[in-house]
Coordinates of C-alpha atoms in Angstrom, one line a residue:
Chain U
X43 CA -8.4 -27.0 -10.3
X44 CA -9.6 -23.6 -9.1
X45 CA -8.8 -22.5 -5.7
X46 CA -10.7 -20.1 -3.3
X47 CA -10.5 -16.7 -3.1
X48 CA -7.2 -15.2 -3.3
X49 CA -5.4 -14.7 -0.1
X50 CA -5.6 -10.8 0.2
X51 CA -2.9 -8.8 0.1
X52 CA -3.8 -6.2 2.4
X53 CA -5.3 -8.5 5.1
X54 CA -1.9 -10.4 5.7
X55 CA 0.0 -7.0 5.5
X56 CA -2.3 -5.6 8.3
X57 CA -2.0 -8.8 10.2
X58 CA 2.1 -8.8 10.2
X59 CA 1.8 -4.8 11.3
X60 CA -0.3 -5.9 14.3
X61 CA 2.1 -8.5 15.3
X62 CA 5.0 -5.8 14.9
X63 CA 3.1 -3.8 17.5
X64 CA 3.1 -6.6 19.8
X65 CA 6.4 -7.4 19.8
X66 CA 7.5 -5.0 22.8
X67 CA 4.9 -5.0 24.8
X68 CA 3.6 -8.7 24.9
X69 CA 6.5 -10.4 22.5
X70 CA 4.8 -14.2 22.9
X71 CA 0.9 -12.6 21.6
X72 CA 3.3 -11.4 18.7
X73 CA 4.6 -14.5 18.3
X74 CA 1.4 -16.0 18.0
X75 CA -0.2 -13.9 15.7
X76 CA 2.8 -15.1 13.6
X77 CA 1.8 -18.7 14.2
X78 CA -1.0 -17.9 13.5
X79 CA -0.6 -16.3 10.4
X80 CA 2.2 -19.2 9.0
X81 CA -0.9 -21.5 9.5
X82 CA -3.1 -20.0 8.0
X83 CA -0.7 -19.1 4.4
X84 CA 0.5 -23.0 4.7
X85 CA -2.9 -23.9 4.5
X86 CA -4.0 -20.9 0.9
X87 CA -0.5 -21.3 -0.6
X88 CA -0.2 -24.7 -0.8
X89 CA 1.6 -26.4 -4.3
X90 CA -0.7 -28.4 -4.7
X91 CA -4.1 -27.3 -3.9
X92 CA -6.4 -30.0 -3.0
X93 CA -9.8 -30.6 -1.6
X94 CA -10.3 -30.6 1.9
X95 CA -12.9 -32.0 4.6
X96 CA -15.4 -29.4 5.7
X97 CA -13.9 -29.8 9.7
X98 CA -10.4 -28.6 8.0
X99 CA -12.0 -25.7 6.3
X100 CA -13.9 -24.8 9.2
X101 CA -10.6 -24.8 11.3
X102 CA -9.1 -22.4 8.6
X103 CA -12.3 -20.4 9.7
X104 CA -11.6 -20.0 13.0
X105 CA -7.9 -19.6 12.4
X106 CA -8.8 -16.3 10.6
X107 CA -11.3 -14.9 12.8
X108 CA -8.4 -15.1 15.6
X109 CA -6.0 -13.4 12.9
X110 CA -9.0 -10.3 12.6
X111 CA -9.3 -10.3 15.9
X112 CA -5.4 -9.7 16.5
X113 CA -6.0 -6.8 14.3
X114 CA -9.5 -5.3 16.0
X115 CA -9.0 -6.5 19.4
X116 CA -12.6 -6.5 20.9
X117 CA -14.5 -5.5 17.9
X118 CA -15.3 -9.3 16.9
X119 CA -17.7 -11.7 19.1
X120 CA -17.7 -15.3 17.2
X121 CA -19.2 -18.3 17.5
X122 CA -18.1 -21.1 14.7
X123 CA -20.1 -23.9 17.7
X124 CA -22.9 -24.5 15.3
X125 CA -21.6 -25.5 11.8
X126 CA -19.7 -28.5 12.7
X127 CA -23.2 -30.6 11.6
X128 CA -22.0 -29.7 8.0
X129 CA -18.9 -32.2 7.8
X130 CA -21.1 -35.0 8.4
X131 CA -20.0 -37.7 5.3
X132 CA -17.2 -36.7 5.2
X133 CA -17.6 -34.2 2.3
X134 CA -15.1 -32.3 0.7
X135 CA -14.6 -28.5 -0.4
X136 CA -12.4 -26.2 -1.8
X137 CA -9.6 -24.4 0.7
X138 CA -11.2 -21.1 1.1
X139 CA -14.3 -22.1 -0.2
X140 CA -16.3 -20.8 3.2
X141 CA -13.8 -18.6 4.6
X142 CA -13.7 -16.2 1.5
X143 CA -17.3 -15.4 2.2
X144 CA -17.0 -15.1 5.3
X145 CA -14.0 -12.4 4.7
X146 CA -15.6 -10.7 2.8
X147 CA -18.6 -10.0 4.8
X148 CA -16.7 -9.5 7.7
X149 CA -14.2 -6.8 6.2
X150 CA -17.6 -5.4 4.7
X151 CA -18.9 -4.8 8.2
X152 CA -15.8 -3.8 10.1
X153 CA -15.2 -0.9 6.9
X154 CA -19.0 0.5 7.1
X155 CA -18.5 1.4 10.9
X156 CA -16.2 1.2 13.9
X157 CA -18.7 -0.4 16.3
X158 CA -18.4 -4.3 17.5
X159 CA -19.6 -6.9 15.2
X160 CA -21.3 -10.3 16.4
X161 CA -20.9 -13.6 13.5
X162 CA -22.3 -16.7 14.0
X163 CA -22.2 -19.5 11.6
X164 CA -24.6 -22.4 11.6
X165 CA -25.5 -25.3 9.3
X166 CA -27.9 -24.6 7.1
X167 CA -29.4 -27.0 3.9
X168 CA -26.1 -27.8 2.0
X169 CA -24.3 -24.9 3.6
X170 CA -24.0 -22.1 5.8
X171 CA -25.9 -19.7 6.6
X172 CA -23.4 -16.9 8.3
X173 CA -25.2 -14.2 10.5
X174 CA -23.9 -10.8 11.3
X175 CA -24.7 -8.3 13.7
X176 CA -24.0 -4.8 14.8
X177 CA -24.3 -3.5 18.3
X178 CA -26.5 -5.1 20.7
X179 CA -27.8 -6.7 17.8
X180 CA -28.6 -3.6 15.5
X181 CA -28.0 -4.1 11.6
X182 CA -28.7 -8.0 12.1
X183 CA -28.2 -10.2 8.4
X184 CA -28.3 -13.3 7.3
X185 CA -26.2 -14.9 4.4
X186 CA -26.5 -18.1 2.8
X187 CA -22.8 -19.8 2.2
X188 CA -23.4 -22.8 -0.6
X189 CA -20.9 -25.4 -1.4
X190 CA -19.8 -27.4 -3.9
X191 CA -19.0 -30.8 -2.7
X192 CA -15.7 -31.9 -4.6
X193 CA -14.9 -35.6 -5.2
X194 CA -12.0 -36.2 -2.8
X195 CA -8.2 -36.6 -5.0
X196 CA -7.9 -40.3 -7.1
X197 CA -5.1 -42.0 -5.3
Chain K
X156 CA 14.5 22.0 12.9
X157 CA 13.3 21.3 16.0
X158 CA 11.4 17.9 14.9
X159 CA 8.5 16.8 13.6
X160 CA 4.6 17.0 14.6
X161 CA 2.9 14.3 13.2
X162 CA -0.7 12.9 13.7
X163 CA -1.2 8.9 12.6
X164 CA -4.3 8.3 12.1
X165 CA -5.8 4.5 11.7
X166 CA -9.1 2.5 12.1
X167 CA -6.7 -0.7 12.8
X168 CA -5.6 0.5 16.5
X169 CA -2.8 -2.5 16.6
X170 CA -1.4 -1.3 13.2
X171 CA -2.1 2.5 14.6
X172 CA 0.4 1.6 17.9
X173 CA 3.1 -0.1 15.9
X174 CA 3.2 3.6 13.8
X175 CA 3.0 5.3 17.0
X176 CA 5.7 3.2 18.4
X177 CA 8.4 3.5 15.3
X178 CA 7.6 6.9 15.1
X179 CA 8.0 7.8 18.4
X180 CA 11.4 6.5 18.5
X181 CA 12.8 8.5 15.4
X182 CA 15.0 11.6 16.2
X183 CA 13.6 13.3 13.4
X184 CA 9.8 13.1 15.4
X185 CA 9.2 15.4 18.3
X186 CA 5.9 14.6 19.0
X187 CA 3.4 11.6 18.0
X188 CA -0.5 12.1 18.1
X189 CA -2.7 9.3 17.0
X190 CA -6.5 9.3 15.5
X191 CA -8.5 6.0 15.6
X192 CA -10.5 7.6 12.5
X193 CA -10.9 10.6 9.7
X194 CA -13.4 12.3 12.1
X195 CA -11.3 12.1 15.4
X196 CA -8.5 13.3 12.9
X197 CA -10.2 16.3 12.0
X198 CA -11.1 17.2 15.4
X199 CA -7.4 17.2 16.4
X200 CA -6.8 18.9 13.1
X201 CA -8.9 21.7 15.0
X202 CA -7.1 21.9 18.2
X203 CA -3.7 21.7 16.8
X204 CA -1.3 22.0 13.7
X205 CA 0.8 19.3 12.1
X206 CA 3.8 19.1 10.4
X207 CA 2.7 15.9 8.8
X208 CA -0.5 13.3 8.7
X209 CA 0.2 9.6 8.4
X210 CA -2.8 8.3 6.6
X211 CA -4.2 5.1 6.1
X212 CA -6.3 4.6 2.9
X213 CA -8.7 2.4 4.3
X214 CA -10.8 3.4 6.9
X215 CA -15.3 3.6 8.0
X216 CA -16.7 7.3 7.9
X217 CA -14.4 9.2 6.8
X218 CA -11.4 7.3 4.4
X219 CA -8.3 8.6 4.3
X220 CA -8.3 9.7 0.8
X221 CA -11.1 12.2 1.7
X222 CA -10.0 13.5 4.5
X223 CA -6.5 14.3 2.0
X224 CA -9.0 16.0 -0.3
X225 CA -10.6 18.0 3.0
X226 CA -6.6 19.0 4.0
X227 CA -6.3 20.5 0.7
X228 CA -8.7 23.5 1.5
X229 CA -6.6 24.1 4.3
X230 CA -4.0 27.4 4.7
X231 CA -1.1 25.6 5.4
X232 CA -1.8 21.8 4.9
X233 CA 0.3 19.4 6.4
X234 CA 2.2 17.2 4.5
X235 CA 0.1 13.5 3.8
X236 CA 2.0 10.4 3.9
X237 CA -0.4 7.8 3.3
X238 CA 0.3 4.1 4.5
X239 CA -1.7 1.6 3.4
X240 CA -2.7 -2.5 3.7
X241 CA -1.8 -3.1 -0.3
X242 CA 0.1 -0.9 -2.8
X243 CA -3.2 -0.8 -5.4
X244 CA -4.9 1.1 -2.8
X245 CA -2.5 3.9 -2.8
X246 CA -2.8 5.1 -6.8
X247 CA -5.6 7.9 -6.1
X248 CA -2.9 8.9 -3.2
X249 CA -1.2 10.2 -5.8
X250 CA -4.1 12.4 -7.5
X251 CA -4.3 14.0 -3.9
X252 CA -1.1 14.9 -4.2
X253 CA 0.3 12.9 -1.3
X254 CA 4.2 13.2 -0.9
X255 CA 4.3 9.8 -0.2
X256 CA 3.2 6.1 0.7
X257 CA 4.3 3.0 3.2
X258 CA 3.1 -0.3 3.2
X259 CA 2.1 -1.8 6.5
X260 CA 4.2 -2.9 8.2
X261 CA 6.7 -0.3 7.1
X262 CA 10.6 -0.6 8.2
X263 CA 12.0 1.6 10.3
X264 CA 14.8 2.6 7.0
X265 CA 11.7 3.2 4.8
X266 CA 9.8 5.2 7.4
X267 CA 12.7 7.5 7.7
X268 CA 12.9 8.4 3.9
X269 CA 9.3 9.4 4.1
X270 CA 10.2 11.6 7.1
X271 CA 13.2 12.8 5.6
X272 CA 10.7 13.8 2.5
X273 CA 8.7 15.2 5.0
X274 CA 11.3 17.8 6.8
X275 CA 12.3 18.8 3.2
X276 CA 8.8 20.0 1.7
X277 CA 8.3 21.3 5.6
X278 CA 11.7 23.5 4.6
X279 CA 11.3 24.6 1.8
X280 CA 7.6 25.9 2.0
X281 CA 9.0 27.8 5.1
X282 CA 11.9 29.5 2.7
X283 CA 9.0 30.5 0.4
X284 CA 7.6 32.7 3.3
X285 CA 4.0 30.3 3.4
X286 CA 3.3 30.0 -0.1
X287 CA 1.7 27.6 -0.5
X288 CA 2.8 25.3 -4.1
X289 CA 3.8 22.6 -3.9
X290 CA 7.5 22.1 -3.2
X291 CA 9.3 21.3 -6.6
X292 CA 10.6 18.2 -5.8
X293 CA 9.8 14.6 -7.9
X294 CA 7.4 12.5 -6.5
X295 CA 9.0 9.5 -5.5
X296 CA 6.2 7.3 -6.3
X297 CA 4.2 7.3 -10.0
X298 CA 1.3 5.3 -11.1
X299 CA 1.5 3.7 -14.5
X300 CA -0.7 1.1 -16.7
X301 CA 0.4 -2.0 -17.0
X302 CA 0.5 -2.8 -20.7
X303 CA 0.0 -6.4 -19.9
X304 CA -2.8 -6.6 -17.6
X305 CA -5.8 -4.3 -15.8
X306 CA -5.5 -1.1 -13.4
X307 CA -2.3 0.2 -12.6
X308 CA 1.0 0.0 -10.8
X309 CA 2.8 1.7 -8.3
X310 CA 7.0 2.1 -9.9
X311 CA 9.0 4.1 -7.7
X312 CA 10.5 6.3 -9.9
X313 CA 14.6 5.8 -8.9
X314 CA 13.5 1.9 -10.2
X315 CA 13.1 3.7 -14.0
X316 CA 15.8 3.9 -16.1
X317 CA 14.6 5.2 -19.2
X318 CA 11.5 6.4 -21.1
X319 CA 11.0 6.2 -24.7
X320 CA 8.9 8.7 -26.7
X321 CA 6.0 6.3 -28.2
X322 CA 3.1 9.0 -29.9
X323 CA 1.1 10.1 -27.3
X324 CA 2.7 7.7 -24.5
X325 CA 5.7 7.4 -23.0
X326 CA 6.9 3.7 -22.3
X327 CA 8.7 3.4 -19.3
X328 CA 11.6 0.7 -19.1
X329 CA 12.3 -0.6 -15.5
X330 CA 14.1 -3.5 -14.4
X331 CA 10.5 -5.1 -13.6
X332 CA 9.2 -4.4 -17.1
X333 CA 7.8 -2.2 -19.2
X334 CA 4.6 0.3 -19.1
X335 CA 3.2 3.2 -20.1
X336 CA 2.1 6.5 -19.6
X337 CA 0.1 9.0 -21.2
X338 CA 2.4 12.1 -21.0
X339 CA 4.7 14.1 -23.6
X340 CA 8.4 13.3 -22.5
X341 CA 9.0 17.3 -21.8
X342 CA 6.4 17.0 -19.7
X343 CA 7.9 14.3 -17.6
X344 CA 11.5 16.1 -18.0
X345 CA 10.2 18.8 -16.2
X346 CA 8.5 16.7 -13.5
X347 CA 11.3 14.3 -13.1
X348 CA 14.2 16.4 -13.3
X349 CA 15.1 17.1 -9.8
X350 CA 15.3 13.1 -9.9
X351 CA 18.3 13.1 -12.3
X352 CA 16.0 12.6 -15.5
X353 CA 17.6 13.7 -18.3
X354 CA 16.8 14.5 -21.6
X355 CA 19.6 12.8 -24.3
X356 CA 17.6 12.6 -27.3
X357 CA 14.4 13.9 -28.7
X358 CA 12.9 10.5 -28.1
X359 CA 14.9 9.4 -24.9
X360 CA 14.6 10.6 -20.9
X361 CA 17.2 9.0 -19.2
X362 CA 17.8 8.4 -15.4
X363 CA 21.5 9.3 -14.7
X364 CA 21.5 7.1 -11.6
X365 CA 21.8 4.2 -14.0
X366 CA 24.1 5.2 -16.3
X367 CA 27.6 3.8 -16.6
X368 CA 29.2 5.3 -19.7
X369 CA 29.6 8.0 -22.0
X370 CA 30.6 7.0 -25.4
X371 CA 31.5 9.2 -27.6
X372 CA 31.1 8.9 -31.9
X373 CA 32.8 10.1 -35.2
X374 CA 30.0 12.3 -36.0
X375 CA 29.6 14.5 -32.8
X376 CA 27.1 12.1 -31.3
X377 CA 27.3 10.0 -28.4
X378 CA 26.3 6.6 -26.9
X379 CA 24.9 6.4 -23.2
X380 CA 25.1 2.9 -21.5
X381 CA 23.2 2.0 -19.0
X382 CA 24.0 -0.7 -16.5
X383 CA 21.3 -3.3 -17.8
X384 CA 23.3 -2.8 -21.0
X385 CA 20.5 -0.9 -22.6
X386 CA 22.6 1.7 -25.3
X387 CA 20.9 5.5 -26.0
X388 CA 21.8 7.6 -28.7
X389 CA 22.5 11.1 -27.2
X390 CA 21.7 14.0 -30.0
X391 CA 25.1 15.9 -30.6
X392 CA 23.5 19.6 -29.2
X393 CA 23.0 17.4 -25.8
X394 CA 26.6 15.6 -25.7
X395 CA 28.6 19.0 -23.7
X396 CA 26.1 19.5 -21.2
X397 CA 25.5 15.4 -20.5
X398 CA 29.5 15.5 -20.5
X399 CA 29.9 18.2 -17.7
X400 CA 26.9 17.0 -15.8
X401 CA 28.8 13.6 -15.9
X402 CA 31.9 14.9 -15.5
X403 CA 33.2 12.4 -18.1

C-alpha cells in the first residue's frame, strides 16, 4: 500500500533545531514543539500504514502548520475552519495524502520570499482547494487538492 | 588567537538563535553576528570582516550557496561552514569549496571540530603572509556516487578505509558500503594525505587510522590488516617507509 509523501528529512531536522533554541529561554514551548513533533512522526512512521478518516488527516494538517510555525514564528496566518465539510461519510485517505500538498506549497512560498504567508483550506468538489497568499493579500493562488477515497482495512 | 568572528546567517530565525546561542558560548568564539538572509549578510559583509560565515543552504533571495560563490571574489574570504536541514543539500557545498558542513541541529562536540577547522585554515593563511590558496589540509567531507542508487552521498572521509584502483574510478570501501569516484588514486593521495591516506600498493590507498597490523612475507612484501579484517598487499618498495611511519 503506498503511503504519502515521504516525511522530509530537512523539515523534521529544522523543526528539532527550533526546539533546541527554545530550550533556555521558554523550556515548556520547547517541549512542545517536541510533542508536537512525536505526534506528528507517530502518525508518518507508523508499521503499518493504514487508511485514515479525512478529520484524522486534517488534524495531522494542523499539527504541522503548528510545527512551521515553531520554525517561522509569525510568518504563517492559517485557517484549516473550512475543510471539515470534506469528512462527511466517513471517507477514508491516505496519511499524508493532503498534508504533502499542502507542504509543499507552503515550503514553496516560505523559500520564494521572507514576507508573511496567509493559507486557508476549504472544501472543495471531492477535495480541497488550498489558497495561499502573500502580504496583505498580494501573490494570491489557488490549488486544487484531489483525493482518492481508499476502502477502509478488511477486519 | 584571540577568538573567533563569526557571522550566522539563516532565513529560519529559531534555527538562526539556537546557532547564535551554541556559538556564543564556545571559548573558541569572541564574537557572534547573525543575518536573517544572503542580502542582510552581505551588507554586514560590508561593514565588517569575518573570520568565518555559518551558512545555511537553504534560503529566499539570495541562497547560501551563492552568496559562497559571491565570498570567493573576495581578498581575504572568510572561511564558509555551511549548515544545513538535510545532508543532500550540502554536495555543491563542496564545489564551493566550503571547509565544512553541520546538520541542524548540530551538537555542541560537532560544532567545535568545525570551529577548530576553522582557527586552523584562519592560521595557517596568516603564516602564509595573506596568500590566499587554499590551506592544504583534507576536506573532511567528500561527495561520492552511490553505486546502488541516484545522486550522491556525503562520506566523511575518516569513515573510509580503503580505496581500490578500478580504471578510471576509484571504489571507496567504508564501513557503510561501497561507492565510487571518478578520480586517479595519485590524485586522491595527494588530496587525502594529510588525512593519513596512504599509498601501499599501486592499486590500494589506505587509511592508516584503521589499520591494525603489519605483516610481513618471504618475498619482501607485506600484508596490511585492517580492523574490519580487510587484508592489503603492500608492494615491497613501499614496506620501509609504511614500517617507520608505523613504527612497527
Amino acid at each position: 500500500m503506498g503511503a504519502g509523501a515521504p516525511v522530509s528529512a530537512h523539515f523534521v531536522n529544522n523543526v528539532l533545531a527550533a526546539a533546541a533554541s527554545y530550550i533556555e529561554d521558554d523550556p515548556d514551548h520547547a517541549r512542545d514543539i517536541l510533542a508536537e513533533l512525536g505526534q506528528f512522526l507517530s502518525f508518518r512512521l507508523r508499521e503499518t500504514p493504514a487508511p485514515v478518516p479525512i478529520s484524522q488527516e486534517l488534524a495531522h494538517v494542523a499539527n504541522y502548520l503548528r510545527l512551521q510555525q515553531a520554525r517561522f514564528p509569525d510568518r504563517i496566518q492559517s485557517d484549516l475552519s473550512h475543510g471539515a465539510g470534506a469528512g462527511a461519510g466517513g471517507r477514508m485517505v491516505e496519511p499524508g495524502s493532503v498534508q504533502g500538498p499542502i507542504a509543499e506549497a507552503l515550503s514553496r512560498r516560505l523559500g520564494e520570499s521572507a514576507g508573511p504567508v496567509g493559507l486557508v483550506l476549504r472544501a472543495a468538489g471531492d477535495g480541497f482547494e488550498l489558497e495561499l497568499s502573500g502580504q496583505d493579500g498580494a501573490g494570491r493562488e489557488r490549488l486544487g487538492i484531489g483525493l482518492t477515497t481508499v476502502e477502509g482495512m478488511l477486519s | 588567537m584571540s577568538g573567533l568572528v563569526v557571522l550566522a546567517v539563516d532565513d529560519e530565525p529559531r534555527a538562526l538563535a539556537d546557532v547564535q546561542r551554541i556559538l556564543a558560548a564556545s571559548p573558541r568564539v569572541a564574537r557572534v553576528d547573525t543575518a536573517g538572509g544572503g542580502r542582510d549578510a552581505l551588507l554586514r559583509l560590508g561593514e565588517g570582516s569575518y573570520d568565518a560565515l555559518l551558512l545555511d543552504v537553504r534560503m529566499p533571495e539570495i541562497e547560501g550557496i551563492e552568496l559562497a560563490r559571491l565570498l570567493r571574489r573576495f581578498d581575504d574570504p572568510p572561511e564558509v561552514v555551511f549548515l544545513t536541514g538535510h545532508a543532500d543539500a550540502a554536495v555543491e557545498a563542496f564545489e564551493v569549496q566550503a571547509l565544512d558542513f553541520l546538520v541542524k541541529p548540530v551538537t555542541r562536540d560537532r560544532l567545535d571540530s568545525a570551529l577548530e577547522r576553522i582557527e586552523v585554515a584562519r592560521a595557517r593563511r596568516g603564516l602564509r603572509g595573506g596568500e590566499h590558496a587554499a590551506p592544504r589540509t583534507a576536506p573532511e567531507v567528500v561527495a561520492l556516487d552511490n553505486p546502488e542508487g541516484p545522486g550522491k552521498r556525503l562520506v566523511r572521509l575518516e569513515t573510509i578505509t580503503y580505496v581500490d584502483a578500478d580504471g578510471d574510478y576509484a571504489r571507496i570501501h567504508t564501513a557503510d558500503g561501497q561507492f565510487v569516484l571518478r578520480a586517479p588514486l595519485g590524485q586522491l593521495e595527494e588530496d587525502w594525505g594529510p588525512a593519513s591516506f596512504v599509498r601501499v600498493h599501486r592499486a590500494h590507498l589506505v587509511n592508516l587510522t584503521h589499520a591494525v597490523e603489519l605483516r610481513s612475507q618471504p618475498n619482501g612484501t607485506a600484508v596490511l590488516a585492517l580492523h574490519d579484517g580487510t587484508e592489503l598487499p603492500v608492494a615491497r618498495r613501499t614496506v620501509a617507509a609504511l614500517r617507520r611511519r608505523l613504527k612497527a
